[in-house]
Coordinates of C-alpha atoms in Angstrom, one line a residue:
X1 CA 0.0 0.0 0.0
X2 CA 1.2 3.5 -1.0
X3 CA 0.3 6.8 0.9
X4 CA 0.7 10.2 0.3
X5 CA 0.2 12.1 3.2
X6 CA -0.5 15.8 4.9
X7 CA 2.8 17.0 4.9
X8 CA 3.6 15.8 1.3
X9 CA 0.0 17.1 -0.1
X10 CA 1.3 20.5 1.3
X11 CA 5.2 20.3 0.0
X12 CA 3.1 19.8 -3.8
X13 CA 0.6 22.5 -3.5
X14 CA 3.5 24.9 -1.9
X15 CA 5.8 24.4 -4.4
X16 CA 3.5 24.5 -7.0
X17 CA 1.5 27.4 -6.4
X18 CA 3.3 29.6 -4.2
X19 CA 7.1 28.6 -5.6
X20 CA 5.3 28.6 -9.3
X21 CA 7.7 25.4 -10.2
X22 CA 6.3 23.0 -12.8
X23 CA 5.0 19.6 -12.5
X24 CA 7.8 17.8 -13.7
X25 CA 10.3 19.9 -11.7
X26 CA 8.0 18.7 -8.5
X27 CA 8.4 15.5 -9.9
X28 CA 11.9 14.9 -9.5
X29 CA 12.4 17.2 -6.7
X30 CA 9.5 15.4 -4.2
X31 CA 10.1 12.2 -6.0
X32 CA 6.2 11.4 -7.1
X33 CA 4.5 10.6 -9.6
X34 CA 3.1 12.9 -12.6
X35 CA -0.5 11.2 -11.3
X36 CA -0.1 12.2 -7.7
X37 CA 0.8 16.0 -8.4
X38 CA -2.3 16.4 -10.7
X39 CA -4.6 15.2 -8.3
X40 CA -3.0 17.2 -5.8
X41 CA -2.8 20.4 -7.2
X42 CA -6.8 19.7 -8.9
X43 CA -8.4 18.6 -6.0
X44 CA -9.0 19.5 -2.2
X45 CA -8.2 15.7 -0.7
X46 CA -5.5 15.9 2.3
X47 CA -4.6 12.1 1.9
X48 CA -4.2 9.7 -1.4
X49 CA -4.2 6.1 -0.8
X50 CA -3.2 3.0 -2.9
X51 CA -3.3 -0.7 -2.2
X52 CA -4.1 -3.2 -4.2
X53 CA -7.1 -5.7 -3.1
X54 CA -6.3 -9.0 -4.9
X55 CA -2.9 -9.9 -6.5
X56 CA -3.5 -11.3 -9.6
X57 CA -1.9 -14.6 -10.7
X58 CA -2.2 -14.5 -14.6
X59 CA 0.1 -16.9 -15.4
X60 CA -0.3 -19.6 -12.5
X61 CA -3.4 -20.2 -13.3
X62 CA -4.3 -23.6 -13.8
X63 CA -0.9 -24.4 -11.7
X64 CA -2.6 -23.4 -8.4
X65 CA -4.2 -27.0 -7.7
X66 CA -0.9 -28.6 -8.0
X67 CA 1.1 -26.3 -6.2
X68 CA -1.4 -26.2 -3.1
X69 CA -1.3 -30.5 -3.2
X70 CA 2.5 -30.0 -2.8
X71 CA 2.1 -27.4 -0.3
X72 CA 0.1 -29.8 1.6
X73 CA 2.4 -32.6 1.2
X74 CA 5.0 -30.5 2.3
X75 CA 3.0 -29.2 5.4
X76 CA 3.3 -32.6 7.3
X77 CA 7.4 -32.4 7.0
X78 CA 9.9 -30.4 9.3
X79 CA 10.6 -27.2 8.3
X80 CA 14.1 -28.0 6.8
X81 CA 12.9 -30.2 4.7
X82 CA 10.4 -28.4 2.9
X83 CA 11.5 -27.0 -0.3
X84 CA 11.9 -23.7 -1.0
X85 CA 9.9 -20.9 -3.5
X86 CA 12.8 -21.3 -6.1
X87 CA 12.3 -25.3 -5.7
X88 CA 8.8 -25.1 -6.3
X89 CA 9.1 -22.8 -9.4
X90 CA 11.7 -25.5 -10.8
X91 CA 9.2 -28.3 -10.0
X92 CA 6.4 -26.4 -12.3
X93 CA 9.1 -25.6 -14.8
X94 CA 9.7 -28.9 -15.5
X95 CA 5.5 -29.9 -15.2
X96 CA 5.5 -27.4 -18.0
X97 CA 4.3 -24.0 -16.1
X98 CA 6.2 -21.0 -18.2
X99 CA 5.2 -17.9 -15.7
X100 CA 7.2 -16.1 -13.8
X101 CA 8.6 -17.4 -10.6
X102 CA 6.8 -13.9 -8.5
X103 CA 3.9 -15.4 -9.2
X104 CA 4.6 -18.7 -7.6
X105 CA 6.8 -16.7 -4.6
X106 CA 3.9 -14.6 -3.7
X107 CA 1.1 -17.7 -3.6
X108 CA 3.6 -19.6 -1.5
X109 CA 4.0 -17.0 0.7
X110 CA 0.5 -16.5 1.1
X111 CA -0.6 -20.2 1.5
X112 CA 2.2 -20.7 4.2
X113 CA 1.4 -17.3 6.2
X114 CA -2.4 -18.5 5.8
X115 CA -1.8 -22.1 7.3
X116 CA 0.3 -20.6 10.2
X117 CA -2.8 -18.3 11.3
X118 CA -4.2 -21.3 11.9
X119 CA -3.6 -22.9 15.7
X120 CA -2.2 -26.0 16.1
X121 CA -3.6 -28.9 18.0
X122 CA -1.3 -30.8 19.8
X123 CA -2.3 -33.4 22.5
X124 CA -0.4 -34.0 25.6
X125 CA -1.0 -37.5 27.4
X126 CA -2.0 -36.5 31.1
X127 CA -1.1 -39.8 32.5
X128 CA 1.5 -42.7 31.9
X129 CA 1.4 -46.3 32.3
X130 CA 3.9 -48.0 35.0
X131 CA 7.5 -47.8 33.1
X132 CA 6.5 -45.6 30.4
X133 CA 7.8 -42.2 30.9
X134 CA 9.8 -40.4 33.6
X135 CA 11.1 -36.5 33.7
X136 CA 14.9 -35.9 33.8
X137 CA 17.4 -32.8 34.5
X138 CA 20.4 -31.9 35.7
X139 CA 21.4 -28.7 37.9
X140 CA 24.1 -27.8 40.3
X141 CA 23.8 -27.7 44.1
X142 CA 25.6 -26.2 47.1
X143 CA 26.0 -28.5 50.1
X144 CA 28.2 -28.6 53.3
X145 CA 30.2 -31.3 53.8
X146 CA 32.7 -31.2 56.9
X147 CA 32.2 -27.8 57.2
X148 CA 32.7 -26.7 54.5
X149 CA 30.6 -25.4 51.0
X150 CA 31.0 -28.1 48.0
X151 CA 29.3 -27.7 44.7
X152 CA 27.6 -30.8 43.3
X153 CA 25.9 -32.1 40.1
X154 CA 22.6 -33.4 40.9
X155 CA 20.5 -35.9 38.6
X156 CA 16.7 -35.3 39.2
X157 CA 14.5 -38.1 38.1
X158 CA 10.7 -38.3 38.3
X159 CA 8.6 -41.0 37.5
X160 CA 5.8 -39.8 35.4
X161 CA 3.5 -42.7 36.2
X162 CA 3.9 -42.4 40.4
X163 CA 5.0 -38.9 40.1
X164 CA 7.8 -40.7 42.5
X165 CA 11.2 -37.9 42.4
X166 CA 14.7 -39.2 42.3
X167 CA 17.9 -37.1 43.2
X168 CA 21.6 -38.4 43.1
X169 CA 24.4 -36.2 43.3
X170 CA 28.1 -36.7 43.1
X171 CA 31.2 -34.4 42.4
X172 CA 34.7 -35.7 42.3
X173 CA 35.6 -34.3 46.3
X174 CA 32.6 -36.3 47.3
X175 CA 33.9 -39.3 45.7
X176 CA 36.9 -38.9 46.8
X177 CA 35.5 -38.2 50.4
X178 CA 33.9 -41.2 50.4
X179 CA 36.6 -43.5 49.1
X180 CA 38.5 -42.6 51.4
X181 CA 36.3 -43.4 54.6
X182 CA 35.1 -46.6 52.7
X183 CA 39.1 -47.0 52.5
X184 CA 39.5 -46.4 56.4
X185 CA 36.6 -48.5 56.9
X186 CA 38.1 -51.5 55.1
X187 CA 41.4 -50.7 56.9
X188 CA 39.5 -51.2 60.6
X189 CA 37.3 -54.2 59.7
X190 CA 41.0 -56.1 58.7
X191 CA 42.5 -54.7 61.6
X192 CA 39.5 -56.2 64.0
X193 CA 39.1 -59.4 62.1
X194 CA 43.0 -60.1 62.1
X195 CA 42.4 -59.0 65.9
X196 CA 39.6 -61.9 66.4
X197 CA 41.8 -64.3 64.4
X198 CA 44.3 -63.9 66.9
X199 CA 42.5 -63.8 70.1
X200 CA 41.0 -67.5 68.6

């Protein structure tokens, strides 16, 4: 859509009857059109308007059915796999179609802007069977351990069926902390059962 407005009107009817400068000297000056001056400069109209209602498609005439099946073929596929305007125009080349690939850019366009006005439906299951789906994330966490702050990574698990959570967390201090009391802890059963041994 084209508009010509207040300010414009007035820079036309200024330089035309108070700067007495011709039309086509307004014309390259104000860069519009022959058209707009006349009706300017005629009439009393403070805004001109243009827009075109229906683009025509001359040439794709009869092509229109097959290129709306392919764009509904093509609707079903991801995004990246859908071919392009310039694909689509080579695809109707080789049917045959001899217009102009505009023609076929601006009806794609349209079709696909169309469809996406158009909500989805998607359906997301409420409830799972036993086994079927659970939730999973990671995240970092702060603890204390002897004292002092240790950052962990954290494994959250829920079951989507029992809605039952799971957390397990480990860093490589931690799993060293532990090894080494499971170490000590090894080292004193020994020491007590080599104990016994000798007491029997």
């Amino acid at each position: 859509m084209g508009m010509i407005g207040v300010d414009k009107i007035g820079e036309i009817r200024r330089a035309y009857f108070e700067q007495d400068r011709s039309i086509k000297e307004i014309v390259r000056t104000l860069s519009v059109s022959r058209t707009t001056v006349r009706k300017v400069i005629r009439g009393h109209k403070t805004e001109f308007k243009y827009a075109r209602g229906v683009q025509p498609t001359p040439k794709l005439g009869d092509w229109v059915e097959a290129l709306t099946e392919i764009l509904g073929t093509e609707a079903n596929l991801p995004k990246r796999e859908r071919r392009s305007t310039q694909r689509l125009f080579e695809e109707l080349r080789g049917r045959g179609y001899d217009g102009a690939h505009d023609s076929v850019h601006r009806f794609v366009k349209s079709w696909r802007d169309e469809r996406a006005r158009v909500p989805a439906h998607a359906y997301v299951p409420m409830s799972f069977a036993p086994g079927e789906a659970y939730q999973f994330d990671w995240s970092h966490e702060t603890i204390t351990l002897q004292g002092l702050p240790l950052t962990v990574k954290a494994a959250h698990m829920k079951l989507s069926h029992s809605r039952m959570p799971l957390c397990a967390s480990t860093s490589a201090r931690l799993r060293s902390w532990c090894s080494t009391r499971m170490t000590r802890r090894s080292g004193s059963m020994a020491g007590f059962a080599g104990a016994a041994s000798t007491t029997t």
